[in-house]
Protein backbone atom coordinates (compact mmCIF):
# COMPACT_ATOMS: atom_id res chain seq x y z
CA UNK A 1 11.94 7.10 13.73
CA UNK A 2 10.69 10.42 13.41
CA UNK A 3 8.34 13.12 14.96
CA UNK A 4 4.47 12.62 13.55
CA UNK A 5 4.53 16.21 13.83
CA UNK A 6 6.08 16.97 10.55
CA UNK A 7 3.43 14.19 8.71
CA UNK A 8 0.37 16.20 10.08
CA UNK A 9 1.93 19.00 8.90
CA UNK A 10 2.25 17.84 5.59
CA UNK A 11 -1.05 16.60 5.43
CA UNK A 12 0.26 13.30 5.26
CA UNK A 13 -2.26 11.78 8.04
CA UNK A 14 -4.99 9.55 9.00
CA UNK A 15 -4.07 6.83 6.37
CA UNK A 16 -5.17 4.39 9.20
CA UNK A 17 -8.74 6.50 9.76
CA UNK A 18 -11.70 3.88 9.23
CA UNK A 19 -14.10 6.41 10.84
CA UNK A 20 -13.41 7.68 13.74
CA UNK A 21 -10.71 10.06 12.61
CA UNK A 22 -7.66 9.08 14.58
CA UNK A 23 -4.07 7.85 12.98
CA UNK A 24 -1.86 10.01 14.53
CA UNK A 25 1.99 8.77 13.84
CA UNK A 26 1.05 5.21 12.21
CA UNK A 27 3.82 3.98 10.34
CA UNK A 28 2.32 4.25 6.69
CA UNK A 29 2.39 7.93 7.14
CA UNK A 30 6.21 7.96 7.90
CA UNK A 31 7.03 6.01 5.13
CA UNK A 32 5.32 7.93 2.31
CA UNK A 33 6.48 10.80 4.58
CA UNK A 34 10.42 9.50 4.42
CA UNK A 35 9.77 9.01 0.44
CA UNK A 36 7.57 11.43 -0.88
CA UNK A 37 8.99 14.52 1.16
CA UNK A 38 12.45 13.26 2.61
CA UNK A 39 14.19 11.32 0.57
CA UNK A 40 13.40 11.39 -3.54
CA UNK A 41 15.87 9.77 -4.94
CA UNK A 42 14.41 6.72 -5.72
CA UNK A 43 12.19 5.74 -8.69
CA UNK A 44 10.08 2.91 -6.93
CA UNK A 45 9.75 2.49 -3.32
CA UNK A 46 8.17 -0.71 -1.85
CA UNK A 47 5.83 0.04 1.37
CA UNK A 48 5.93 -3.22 3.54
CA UNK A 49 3.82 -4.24 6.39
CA UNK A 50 6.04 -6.15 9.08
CA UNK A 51 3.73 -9.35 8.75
CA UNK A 52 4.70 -9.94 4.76
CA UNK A 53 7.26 -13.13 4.42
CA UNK A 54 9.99 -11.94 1.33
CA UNK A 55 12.02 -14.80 0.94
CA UNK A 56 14.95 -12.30 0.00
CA UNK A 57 16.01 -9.45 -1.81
CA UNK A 58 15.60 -10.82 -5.52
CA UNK A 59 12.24 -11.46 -5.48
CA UNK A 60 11.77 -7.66 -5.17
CA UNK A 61 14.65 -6.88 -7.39
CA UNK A 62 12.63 -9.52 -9.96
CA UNK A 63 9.22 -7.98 -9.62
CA UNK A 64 10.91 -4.74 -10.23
CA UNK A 65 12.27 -6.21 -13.29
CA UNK A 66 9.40 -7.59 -14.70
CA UNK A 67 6.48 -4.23 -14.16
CA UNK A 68 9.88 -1.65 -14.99
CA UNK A 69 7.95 1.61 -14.94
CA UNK A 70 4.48 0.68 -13.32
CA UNK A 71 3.08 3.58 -10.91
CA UNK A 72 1.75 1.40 -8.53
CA UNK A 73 1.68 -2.24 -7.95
CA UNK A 74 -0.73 -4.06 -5.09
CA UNK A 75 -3.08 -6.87 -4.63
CA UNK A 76 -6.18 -5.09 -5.55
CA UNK A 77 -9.01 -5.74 -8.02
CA UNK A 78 -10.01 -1.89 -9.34
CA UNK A 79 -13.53 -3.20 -9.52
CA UNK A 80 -15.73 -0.21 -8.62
CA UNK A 81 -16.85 -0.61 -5.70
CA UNK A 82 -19.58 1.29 -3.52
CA UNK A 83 -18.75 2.13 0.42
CA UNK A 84 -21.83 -0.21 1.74
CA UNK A 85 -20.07 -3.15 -0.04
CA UNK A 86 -16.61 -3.00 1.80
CA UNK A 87 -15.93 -4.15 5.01
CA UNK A 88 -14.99 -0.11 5.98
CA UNK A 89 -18.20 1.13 5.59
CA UNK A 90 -17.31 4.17 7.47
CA UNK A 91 -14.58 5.99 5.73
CA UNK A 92 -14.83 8.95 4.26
CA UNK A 93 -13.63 9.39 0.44
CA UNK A 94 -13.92 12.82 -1.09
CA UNK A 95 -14.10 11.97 -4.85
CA UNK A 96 -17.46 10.86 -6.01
CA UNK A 97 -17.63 6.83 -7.13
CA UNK A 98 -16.07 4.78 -8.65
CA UNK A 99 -14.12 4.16 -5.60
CA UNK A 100 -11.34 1.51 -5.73
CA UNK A 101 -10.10 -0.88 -2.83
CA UNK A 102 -7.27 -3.13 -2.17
CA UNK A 103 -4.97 -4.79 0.22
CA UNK A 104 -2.08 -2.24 0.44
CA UNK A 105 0.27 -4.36 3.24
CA UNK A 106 2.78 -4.62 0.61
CA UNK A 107 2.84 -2.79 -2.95
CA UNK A 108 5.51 -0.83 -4.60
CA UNK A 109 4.86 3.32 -5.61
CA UNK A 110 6.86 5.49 -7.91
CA UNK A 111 8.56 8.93 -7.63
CA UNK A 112 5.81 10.11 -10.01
CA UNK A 113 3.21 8.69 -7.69
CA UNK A 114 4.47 9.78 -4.52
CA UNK A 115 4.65 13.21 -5.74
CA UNK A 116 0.88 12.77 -6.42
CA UNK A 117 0.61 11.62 -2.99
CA UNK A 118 2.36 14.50 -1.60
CA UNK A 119 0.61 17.00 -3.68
CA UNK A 120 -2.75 15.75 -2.61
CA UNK A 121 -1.78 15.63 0.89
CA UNK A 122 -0.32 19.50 0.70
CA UNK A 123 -3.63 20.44 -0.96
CA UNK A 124 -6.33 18.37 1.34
CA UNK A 125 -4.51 18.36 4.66
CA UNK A 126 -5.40 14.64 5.32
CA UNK A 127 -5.70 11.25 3.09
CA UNK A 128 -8.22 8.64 3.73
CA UNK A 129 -8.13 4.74 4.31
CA UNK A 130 -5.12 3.55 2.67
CA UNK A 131 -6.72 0.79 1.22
CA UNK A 132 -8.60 2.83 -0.91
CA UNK A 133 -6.65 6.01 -1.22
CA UNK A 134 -3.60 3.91 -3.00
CA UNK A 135 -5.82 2.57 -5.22
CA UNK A 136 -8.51 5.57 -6.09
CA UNK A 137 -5.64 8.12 -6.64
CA UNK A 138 -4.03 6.26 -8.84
CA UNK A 139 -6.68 5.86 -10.68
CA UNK A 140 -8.20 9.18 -10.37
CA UNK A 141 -4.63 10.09 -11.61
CA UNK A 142 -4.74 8.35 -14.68
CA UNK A 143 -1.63 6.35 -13.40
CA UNK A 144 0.10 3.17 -14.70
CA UNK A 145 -1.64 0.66 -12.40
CA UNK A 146 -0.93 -2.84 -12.25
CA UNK A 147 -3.39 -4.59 -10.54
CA UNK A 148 -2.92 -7.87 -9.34
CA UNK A 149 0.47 -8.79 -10.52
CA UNK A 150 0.65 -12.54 -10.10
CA UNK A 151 3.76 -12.15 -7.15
CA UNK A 152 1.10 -10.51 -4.98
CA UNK A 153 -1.91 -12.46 -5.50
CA UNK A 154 -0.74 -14.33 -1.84
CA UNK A 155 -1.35 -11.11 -0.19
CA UNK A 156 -4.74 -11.38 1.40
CA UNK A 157 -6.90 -10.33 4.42
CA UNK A 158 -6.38 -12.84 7.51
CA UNK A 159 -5.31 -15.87 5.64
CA UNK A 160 -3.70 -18.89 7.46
CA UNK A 161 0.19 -18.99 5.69
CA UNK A 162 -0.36 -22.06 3.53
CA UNK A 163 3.06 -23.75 3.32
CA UNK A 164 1.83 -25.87 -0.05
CA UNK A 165 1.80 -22.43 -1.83
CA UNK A 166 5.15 -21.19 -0.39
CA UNK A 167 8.05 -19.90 -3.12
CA UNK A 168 10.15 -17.39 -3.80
CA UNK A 169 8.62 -15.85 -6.30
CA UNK A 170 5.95 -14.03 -4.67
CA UNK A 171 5.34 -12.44 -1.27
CA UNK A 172 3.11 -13.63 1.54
CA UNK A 173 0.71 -11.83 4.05
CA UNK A 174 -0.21 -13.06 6.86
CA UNK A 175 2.85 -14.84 8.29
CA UNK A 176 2.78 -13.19 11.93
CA UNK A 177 5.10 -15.64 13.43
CA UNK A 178 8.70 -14.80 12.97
CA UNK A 179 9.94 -17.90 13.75
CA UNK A 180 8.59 -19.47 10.42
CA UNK A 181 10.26 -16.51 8.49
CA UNK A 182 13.35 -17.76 9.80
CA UNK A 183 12.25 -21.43 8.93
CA UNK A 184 11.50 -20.33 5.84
């Protein structure tokens, strides 16, 4: 919980913008608000929508393991990409192409990152579409980008939960019905 105030006036705003320039006080922003600006002390922070199934703590504490250092790990392909090919035709990026897309409900940032993120953000007064600002900063940044990492290859856009694929290993988006995380 916290006042959007003190995102917008970090510049840490309108991560949910797919055009029409409103994201006032959506939850991204408070969390790379609580972590870039906040609260530092951590070397990787994981950025979770409330609709990805974890089946507990070590499968984070494994991934974690296993990319040590990585600035930035998220289901996304870093092919370049053009704005008339994605489905958010309307966003506005200010670098010039190749843009980079992904699906950012779940995918783990570093200190070095975030500070990135919160430079940007002091310097431009706004961000852009989170699923391509994660992924174009970083690698506008020359960051250590893992793309892909086989844990969060079940993280996709509108998917039916498929319990054949189900394990602990890797995390799943979408499983909406809370219920079934319990189940699980």
């Amino acid at each position: 919980q916290m006042d959007e105030k003190k995102c917008q006036e970090a510049g840490i705003q309108y991560l949910a913008d797919v055009g029409n320039n409103t994201s006032k006080g959506f939850g991204w922003e408070k969390g790379l608000y609580s972590f870039a600006i906040s609260n530092t002390n951590y070397n990787h922070v994981w950025l979770l929508e409330e609709d990805v199934f974890i089946f507990d703590e070590s499968t984070l504490i494994n991934i974690d393991e296993k990319y040590g250092d990585k600035d930035i790990l998220c289901n996304s392909s870093y092919e370049e990409g053009k704005l008339n090919e994605w489905m958010w035709k309307s966003i506005s990026i200010p670098f010039n192409p190749p843009y980079y897309c992904g699906m950012m409900c779940a995918c783990r940032l570093s200190k070095k990152y975030l500070q990135i993120i919160k430079q940007y953000a002091s310097h431009n007064k706004r961000l852009f579409f989170l699923e391509a600002f994660f992924p174009t900063l970083a690698k506008y940044s020359n960051l250590d980008v893992v793309p892909n990492p086989n844990e969060l290859l079940t993280i996709t856009y509108n998917s039916e939960f498929n319990y054949d694929k189900f394990n602990k290993t890797d995390l799943f988006h979408t499983c909406k019905d809370v219920k079934e995380h319990t189940f699980l």
